[in-house]
PDB file of C-alpha atoms in Angstrom:
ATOM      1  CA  UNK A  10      24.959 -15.879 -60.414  1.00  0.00           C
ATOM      2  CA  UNK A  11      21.890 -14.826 -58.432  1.00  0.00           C
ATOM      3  CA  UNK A  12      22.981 -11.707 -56.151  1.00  0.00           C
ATOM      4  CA  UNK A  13      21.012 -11.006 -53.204  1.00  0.00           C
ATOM      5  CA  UNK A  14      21.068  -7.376 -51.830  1.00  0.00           C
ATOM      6  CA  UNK A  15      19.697  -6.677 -48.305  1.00  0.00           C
ATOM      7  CA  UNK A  16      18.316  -3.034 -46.985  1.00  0.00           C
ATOM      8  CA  UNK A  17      18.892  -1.585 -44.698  1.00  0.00           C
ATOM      9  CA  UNK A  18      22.416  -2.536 -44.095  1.00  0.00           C
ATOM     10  CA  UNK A  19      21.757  -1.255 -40.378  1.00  0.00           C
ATOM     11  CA  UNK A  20      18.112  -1.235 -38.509  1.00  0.00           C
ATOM     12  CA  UNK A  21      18.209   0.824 -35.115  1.00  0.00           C
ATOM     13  CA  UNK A  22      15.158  -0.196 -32.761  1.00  0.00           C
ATOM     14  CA  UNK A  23      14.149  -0.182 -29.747  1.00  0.00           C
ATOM     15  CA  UNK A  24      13.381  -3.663 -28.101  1.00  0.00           C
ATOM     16  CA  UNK A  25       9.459  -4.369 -28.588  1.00  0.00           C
ATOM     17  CA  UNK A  26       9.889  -2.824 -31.893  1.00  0.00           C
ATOM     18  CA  UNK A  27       8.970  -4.173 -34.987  1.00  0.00           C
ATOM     19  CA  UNK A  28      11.555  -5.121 -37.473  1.00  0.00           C
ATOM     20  CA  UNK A  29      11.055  -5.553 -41.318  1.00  0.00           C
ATOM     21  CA  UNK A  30      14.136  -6.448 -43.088  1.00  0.00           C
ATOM     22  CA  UNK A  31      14.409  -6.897 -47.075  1.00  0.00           C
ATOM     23  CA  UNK A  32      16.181  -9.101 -49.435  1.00  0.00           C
ATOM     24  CA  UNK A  33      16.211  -8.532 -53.164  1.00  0.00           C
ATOM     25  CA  UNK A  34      17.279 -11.026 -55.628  1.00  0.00           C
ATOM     26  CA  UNK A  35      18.847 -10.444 -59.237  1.00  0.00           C
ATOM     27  CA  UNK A  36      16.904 -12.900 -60.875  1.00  0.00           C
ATOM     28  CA  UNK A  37      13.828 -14.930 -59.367  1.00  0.00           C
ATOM     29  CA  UNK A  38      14.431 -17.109 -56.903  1.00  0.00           C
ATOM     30  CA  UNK A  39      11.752 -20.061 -56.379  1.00  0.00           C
ATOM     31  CA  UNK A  40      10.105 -20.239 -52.625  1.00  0.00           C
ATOM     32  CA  UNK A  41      11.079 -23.251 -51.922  1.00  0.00           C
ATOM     33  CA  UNK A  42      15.185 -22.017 -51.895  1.00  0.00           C
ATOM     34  CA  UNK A  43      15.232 -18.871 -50.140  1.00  0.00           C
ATOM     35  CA  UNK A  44      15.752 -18.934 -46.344  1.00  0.00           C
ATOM     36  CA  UNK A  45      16.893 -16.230 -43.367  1.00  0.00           C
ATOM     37  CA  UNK A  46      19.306 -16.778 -40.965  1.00  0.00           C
ATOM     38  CA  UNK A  47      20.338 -14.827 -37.449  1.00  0.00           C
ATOM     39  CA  UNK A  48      24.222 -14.307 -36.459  1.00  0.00           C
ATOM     40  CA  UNK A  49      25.696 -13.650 -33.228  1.00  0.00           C
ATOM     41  CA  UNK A  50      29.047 -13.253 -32.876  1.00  0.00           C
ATOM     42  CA  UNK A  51      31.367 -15.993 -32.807  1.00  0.00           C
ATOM     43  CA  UNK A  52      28.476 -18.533 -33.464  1.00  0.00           C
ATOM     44  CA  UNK A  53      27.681 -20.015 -36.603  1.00  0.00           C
ATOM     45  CA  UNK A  54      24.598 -18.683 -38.623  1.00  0.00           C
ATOM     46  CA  UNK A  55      21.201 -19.928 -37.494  1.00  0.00           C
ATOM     47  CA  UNK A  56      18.409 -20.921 -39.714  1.00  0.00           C
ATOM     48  CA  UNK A  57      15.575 -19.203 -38.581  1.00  0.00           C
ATOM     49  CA  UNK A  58      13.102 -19.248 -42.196  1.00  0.00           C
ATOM     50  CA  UNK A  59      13.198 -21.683 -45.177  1.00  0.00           C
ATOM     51  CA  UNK A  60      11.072 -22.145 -48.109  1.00  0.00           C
ATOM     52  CA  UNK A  61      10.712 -18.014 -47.721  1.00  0.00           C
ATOM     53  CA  UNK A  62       7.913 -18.408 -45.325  1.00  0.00           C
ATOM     54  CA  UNK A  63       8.781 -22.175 -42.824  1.00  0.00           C
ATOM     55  CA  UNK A  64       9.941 -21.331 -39.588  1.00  0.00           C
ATOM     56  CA  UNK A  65      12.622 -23.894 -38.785  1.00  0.00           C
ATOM     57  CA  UNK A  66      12.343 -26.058 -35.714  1.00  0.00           C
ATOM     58  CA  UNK A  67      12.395 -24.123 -32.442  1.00  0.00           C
ATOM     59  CA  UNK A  68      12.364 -20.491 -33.836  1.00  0.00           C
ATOM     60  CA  UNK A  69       9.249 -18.259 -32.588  1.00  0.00           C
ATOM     61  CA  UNK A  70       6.428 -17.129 -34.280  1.00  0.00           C
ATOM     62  CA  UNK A  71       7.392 -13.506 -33.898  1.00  0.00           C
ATOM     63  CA  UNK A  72       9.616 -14.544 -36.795  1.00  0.00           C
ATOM     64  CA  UNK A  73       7.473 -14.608 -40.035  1.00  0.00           C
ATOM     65  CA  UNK A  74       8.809 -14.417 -43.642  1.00  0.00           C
ATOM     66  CA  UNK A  75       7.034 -13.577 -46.997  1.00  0.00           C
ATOM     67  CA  UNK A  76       7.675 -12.602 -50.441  1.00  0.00           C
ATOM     68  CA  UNK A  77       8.365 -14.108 -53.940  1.00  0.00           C
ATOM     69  CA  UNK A  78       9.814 -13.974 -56.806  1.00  0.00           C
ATOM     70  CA  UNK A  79      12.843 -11.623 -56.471  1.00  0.00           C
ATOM     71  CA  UNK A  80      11.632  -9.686 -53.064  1.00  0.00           C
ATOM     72  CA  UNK A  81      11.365 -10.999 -49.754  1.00  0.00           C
ATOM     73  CA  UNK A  82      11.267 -10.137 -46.206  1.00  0.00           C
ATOM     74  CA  UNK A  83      11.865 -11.003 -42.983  1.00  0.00           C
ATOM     75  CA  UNK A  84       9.261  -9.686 -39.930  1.00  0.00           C
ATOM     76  CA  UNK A  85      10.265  -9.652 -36.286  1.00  0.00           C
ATOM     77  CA  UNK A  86       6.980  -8.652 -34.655  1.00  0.00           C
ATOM     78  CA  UNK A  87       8.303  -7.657 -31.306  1.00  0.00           C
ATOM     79  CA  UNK A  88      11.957  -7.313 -30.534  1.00  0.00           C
ATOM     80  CA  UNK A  89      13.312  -8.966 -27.728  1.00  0.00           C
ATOM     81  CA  UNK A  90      17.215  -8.598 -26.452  1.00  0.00           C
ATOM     82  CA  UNK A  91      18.235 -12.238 -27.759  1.00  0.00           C
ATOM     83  CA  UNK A  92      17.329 -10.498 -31.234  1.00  0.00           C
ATOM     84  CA  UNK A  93      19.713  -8.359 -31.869  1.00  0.00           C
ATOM     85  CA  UNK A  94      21.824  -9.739 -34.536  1.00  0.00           C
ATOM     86  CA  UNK A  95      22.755 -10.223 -38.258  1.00  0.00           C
ATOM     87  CA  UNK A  96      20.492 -11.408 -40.421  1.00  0.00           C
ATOM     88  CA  UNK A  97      21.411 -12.659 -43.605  1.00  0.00           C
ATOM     89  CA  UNK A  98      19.462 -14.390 -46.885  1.00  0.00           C
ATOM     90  CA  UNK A  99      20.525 -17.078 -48.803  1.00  0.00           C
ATOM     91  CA  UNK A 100      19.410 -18.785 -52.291  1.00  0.00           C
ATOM     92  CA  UNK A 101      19.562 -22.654 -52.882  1.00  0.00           C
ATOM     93  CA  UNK A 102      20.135 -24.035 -56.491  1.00  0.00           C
ATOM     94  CA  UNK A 103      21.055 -21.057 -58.692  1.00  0.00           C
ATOM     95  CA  UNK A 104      24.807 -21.911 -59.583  1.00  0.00           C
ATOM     96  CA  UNK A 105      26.926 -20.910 -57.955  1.00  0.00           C
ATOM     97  CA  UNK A 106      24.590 -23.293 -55.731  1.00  0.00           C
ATOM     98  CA  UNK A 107      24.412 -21.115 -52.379  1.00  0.00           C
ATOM     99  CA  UNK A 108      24.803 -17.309 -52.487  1.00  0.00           C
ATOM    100  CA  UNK A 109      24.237 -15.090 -49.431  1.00  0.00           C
ATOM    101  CA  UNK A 110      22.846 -11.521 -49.093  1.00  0.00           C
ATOM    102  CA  UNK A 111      25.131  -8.856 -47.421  1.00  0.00           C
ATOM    103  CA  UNK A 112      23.274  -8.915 -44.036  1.00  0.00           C
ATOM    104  CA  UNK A 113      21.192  -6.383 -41.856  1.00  0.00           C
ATOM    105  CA  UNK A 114      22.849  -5.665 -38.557  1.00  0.00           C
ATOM    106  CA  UNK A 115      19.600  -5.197 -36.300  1.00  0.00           C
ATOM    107  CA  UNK A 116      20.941  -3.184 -33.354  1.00  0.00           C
ATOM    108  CA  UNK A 117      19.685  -1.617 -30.059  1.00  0.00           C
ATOM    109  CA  UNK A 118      18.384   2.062 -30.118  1.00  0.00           C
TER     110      UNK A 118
ATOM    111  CA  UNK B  29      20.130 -32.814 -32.977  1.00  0.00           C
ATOM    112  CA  UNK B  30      23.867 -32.320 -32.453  1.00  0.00           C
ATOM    113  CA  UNK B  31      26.211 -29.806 -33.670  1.00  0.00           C
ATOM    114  CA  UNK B  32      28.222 -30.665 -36.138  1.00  0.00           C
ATOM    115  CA  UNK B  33      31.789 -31.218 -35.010  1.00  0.00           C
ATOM    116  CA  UNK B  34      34.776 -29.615 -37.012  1.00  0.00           C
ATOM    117  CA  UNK B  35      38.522 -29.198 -36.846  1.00  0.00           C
ATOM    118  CA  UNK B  36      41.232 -28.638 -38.543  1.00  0.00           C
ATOM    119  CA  UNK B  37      44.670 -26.723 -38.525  1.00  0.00           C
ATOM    120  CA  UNK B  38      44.338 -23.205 -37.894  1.00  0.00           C
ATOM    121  CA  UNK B  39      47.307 -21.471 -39.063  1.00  0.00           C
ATOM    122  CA  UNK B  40      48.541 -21.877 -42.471  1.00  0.00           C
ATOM    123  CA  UNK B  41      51.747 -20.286 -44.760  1.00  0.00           C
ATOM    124  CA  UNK B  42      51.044 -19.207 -47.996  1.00  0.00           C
ATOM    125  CA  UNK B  43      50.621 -21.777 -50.657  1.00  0.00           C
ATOM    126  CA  UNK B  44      50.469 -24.485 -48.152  1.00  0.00           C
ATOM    127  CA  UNK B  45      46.677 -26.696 -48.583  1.00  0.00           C
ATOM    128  CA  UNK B  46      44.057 -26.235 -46.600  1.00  0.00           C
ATOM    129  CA  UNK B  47      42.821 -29.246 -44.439  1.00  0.00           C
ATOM    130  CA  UNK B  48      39.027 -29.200 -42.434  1.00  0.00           C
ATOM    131  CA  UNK B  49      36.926 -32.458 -41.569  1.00  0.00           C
ATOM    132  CA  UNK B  50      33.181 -31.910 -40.863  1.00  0.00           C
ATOM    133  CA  UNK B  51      32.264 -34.865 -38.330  1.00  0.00           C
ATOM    134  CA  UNK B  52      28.202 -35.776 -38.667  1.00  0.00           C
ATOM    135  CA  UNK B  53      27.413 -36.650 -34.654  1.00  0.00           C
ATOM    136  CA  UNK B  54      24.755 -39.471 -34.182  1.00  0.00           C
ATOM    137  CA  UNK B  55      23.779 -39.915 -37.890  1.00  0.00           C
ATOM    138  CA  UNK B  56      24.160 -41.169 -41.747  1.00  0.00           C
ATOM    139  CA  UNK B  57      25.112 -39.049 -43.897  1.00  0.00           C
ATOM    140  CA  UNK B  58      22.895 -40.215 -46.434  1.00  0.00           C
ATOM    141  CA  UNK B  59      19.778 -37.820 -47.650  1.00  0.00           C
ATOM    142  CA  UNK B  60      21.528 -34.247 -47.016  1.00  0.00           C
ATOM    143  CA  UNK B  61      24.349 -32.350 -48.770  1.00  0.00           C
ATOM    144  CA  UNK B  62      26.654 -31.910 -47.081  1.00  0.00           C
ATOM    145  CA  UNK B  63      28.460 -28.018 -47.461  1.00  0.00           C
ATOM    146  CA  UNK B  64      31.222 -25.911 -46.512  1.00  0.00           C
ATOM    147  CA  UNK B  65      30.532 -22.168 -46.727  1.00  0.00           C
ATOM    148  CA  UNK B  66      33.586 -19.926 -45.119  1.00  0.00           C
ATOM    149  CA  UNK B  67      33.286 -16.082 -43.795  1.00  0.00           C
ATOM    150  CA  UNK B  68      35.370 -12.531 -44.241  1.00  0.00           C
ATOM    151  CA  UNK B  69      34.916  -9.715 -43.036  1.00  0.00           C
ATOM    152  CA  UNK B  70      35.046  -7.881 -46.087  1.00  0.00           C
ATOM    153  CA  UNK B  71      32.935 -10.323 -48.690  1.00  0.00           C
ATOM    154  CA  UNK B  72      30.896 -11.681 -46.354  1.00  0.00           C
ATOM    155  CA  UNK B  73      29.475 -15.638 -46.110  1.00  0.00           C
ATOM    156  CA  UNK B  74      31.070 -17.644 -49.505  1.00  0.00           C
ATOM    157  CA  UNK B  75      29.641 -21.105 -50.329  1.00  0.00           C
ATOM    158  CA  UNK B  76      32.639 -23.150 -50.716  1.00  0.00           C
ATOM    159  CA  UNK B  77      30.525 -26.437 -52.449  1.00  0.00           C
ATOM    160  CA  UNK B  78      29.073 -29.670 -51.373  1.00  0.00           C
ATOM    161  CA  UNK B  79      28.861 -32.993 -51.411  1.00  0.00           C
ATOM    162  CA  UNK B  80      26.743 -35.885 -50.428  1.00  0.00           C
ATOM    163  CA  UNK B  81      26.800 -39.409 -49.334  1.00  0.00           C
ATOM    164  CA  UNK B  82      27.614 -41.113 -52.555  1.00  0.00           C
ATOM    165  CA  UNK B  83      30.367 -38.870 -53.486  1.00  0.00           C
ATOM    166  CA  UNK B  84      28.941 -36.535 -56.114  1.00  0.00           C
ATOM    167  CA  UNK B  85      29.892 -32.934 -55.424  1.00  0.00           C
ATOM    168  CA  UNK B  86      29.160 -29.557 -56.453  1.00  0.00           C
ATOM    169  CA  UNK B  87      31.846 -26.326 -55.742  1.00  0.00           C
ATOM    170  CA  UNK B  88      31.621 -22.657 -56.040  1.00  0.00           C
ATOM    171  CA  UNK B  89      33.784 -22.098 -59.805  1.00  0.00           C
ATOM    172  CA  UNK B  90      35.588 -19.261 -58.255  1.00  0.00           C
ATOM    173  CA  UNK B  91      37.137 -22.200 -56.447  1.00  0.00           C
ATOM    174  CA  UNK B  92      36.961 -24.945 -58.368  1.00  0.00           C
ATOM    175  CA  UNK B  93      40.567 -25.043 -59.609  1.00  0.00           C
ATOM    176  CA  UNK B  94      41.906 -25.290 -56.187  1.00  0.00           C
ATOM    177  CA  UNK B  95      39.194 -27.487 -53.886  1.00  0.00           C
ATOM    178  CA  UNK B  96      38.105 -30.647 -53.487  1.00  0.00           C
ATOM    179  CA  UNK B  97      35.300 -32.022 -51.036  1.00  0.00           C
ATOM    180  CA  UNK B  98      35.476 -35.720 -49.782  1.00  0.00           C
ATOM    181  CA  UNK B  99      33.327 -38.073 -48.225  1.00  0.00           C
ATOM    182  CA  UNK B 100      34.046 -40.927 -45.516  1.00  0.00           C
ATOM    183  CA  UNK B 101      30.879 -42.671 -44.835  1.00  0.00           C
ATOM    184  CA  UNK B 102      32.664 -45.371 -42.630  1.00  0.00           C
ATOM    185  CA  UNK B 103      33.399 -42.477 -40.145  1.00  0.00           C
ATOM    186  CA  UNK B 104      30.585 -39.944 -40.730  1.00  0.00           C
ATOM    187  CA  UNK B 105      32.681 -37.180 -41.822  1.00  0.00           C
ATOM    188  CA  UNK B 106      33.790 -34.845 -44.735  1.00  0.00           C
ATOM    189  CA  UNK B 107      36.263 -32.963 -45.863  1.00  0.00           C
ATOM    190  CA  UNK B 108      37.481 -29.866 -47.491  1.00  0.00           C
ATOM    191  CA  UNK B 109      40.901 -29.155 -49.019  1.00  0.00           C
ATOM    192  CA  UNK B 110      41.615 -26.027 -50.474  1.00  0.00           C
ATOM    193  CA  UNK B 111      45.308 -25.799 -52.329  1.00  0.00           C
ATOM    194  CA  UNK B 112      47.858 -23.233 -52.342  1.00  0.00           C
ATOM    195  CA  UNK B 113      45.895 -20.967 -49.935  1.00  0.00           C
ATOM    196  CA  UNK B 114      46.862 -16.966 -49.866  1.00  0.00           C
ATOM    197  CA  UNK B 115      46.020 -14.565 -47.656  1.00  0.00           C
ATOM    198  CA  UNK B 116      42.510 -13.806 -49.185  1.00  0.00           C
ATOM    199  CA  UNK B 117      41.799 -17.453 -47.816  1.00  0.00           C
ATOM    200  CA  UNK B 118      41.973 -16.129 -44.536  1.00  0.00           C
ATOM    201  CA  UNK B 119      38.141 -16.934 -42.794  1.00  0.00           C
ATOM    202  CA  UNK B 120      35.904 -18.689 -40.501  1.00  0.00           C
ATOM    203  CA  UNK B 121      34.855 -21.881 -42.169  1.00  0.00           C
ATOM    204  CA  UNK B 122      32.008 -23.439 -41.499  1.00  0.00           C
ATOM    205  CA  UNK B 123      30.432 -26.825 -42.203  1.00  0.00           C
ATOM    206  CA  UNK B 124      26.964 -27.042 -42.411  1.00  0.00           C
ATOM    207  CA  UNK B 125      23.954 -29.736 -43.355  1.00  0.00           C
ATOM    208  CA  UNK B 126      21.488 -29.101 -46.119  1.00  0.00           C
ATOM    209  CA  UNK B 127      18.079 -31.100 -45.955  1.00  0.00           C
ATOM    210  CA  UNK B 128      15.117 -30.942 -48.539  1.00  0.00           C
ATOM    211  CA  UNK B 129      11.774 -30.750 -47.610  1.00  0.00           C
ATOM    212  CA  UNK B 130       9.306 -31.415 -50.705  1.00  0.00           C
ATOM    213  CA  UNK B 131       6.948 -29.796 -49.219  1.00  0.00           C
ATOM    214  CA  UNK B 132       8.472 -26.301 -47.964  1.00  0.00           C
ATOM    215  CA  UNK B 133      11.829 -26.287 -49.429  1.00  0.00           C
ATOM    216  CA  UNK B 134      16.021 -26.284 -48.766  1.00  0.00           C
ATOM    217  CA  UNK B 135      17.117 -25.941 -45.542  1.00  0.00           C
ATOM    218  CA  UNK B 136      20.598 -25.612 -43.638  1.00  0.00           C
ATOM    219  CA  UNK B 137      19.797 -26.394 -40.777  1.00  0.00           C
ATOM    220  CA  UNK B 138      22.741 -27.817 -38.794  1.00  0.00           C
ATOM    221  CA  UNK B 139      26.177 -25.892 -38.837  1.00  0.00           C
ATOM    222  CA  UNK B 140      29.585 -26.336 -37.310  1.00  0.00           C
ATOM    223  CA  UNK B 141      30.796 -23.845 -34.711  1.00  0.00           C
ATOM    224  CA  UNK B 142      33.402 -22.811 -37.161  1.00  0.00           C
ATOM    225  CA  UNK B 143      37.428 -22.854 -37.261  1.00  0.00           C
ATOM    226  CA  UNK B 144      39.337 -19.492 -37.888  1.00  0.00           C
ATOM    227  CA  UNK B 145      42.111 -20.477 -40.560  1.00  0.00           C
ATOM    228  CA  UNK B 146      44.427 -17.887 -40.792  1.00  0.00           C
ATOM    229  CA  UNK B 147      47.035 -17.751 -43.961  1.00  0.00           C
ATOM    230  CA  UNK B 148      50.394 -15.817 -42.917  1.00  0.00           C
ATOM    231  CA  UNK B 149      54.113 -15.954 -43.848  1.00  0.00           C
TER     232      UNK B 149
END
């Protein structure tokens, strides 16, 4: 099982801030299956990254992830209000098929 | 695209089964996978598995002894049953859609709102 660990578990910023979140994989974890999603509460999670580095439809460019391998990160440029969240990371493909990181909570400073 | 549409009974007794339907609005099923992924507070978002439009499924084998995922294409919808349920079943599930793109990769991009099943004597 592929085990994804995400640091900080908590990132305090001020909007207009720039927020770099990280996601570390036990074993490698091909581009193409790694994705980031945001969580408000009581919604469902929202794909905001797949294929480590695609923004999905609608998201905005001040969204940008990178990495490879077994370390990757989510970038939010410029904080605005709607972004304060959990974000979580998630691996396609490794069996069990879907595993999840623990989640950063970004919050306001 | 719409939301998926889910539902199910919320409120469950120990060792009773588990009962959820995943309703695809506007669409085939056919090309995606089709998941079920449920959330605790304490271990976080667990895939559940996943099936797709011809029937063939995948599950999580922490649960594999006790789930089974279904597939009715005549109505657009799935289905998750999960037997003799305890408390530590007690989550949000969610249903969500998972599309490949060759080019950039795996992507779940279209989730359920969730339903809060709660096991209690």
């Amino acid at each position: 099982e592929i085990i994804l660990t995400q640091s900080p578990d908590t990132l305090s910023l001020s909007p207009g801030a720039r927020a770099t979140l990280s996601c570390r994989a036990s074993q490698n974890v091909g581009s193409k299956h790694l994705a980031w999603f945001q969580q408000k509460p009581g919604q469902a999670p929202r794909l905001l990254i797949f294929g480590a580095s695609s923004r999905a439809s609608g998201i905005p460019d001040r969204f940008r992830g990178s990495g490879s391998g077994t370390d990757f990160t989510l970038t939010i440029s410029r904080l605005e209000p709607e972004d304060f969240a959990v974000y979580y990371c998630q691996q396609y493909g490794s069996s069990p098929q879907v595993t999840f990181g623990g989640g950063t909570r970004v919050e306001i400073k | 695209q719409e939301q998926l549409q889910q539902w199910g009974a919320g409120l469950l007794k120990p060792s009773e089964t588990l009962s959820l339907t995943c309703a695809v609005p506007g669409g085939s099923l056919g090309g995606y996978y089709w998941n079920w992924i449920r959330q605790t507070p304490g271990k976080g978002l667990e895939w559940i598995g996943e099936i797709n439009h011809m029937g063939s499924a995948n599950y999580n084998s922490s649960l594999i002894s006790r789930v089974t995922i279904s597939v009715d294409t005549s109505r657009n919808q799935f289905s998750l049953k999960l037997r003799s349920v305890t408390a530590a079943d007690t989550a949000v599930y969610f249903c969500a859609r998972l599309g490949y793109d060759f080019y950039k990769g795996y992507m779940m991009d279209n989730w359920g709102p969730g339903t809060l099943v709660t096991v209690s004597s």
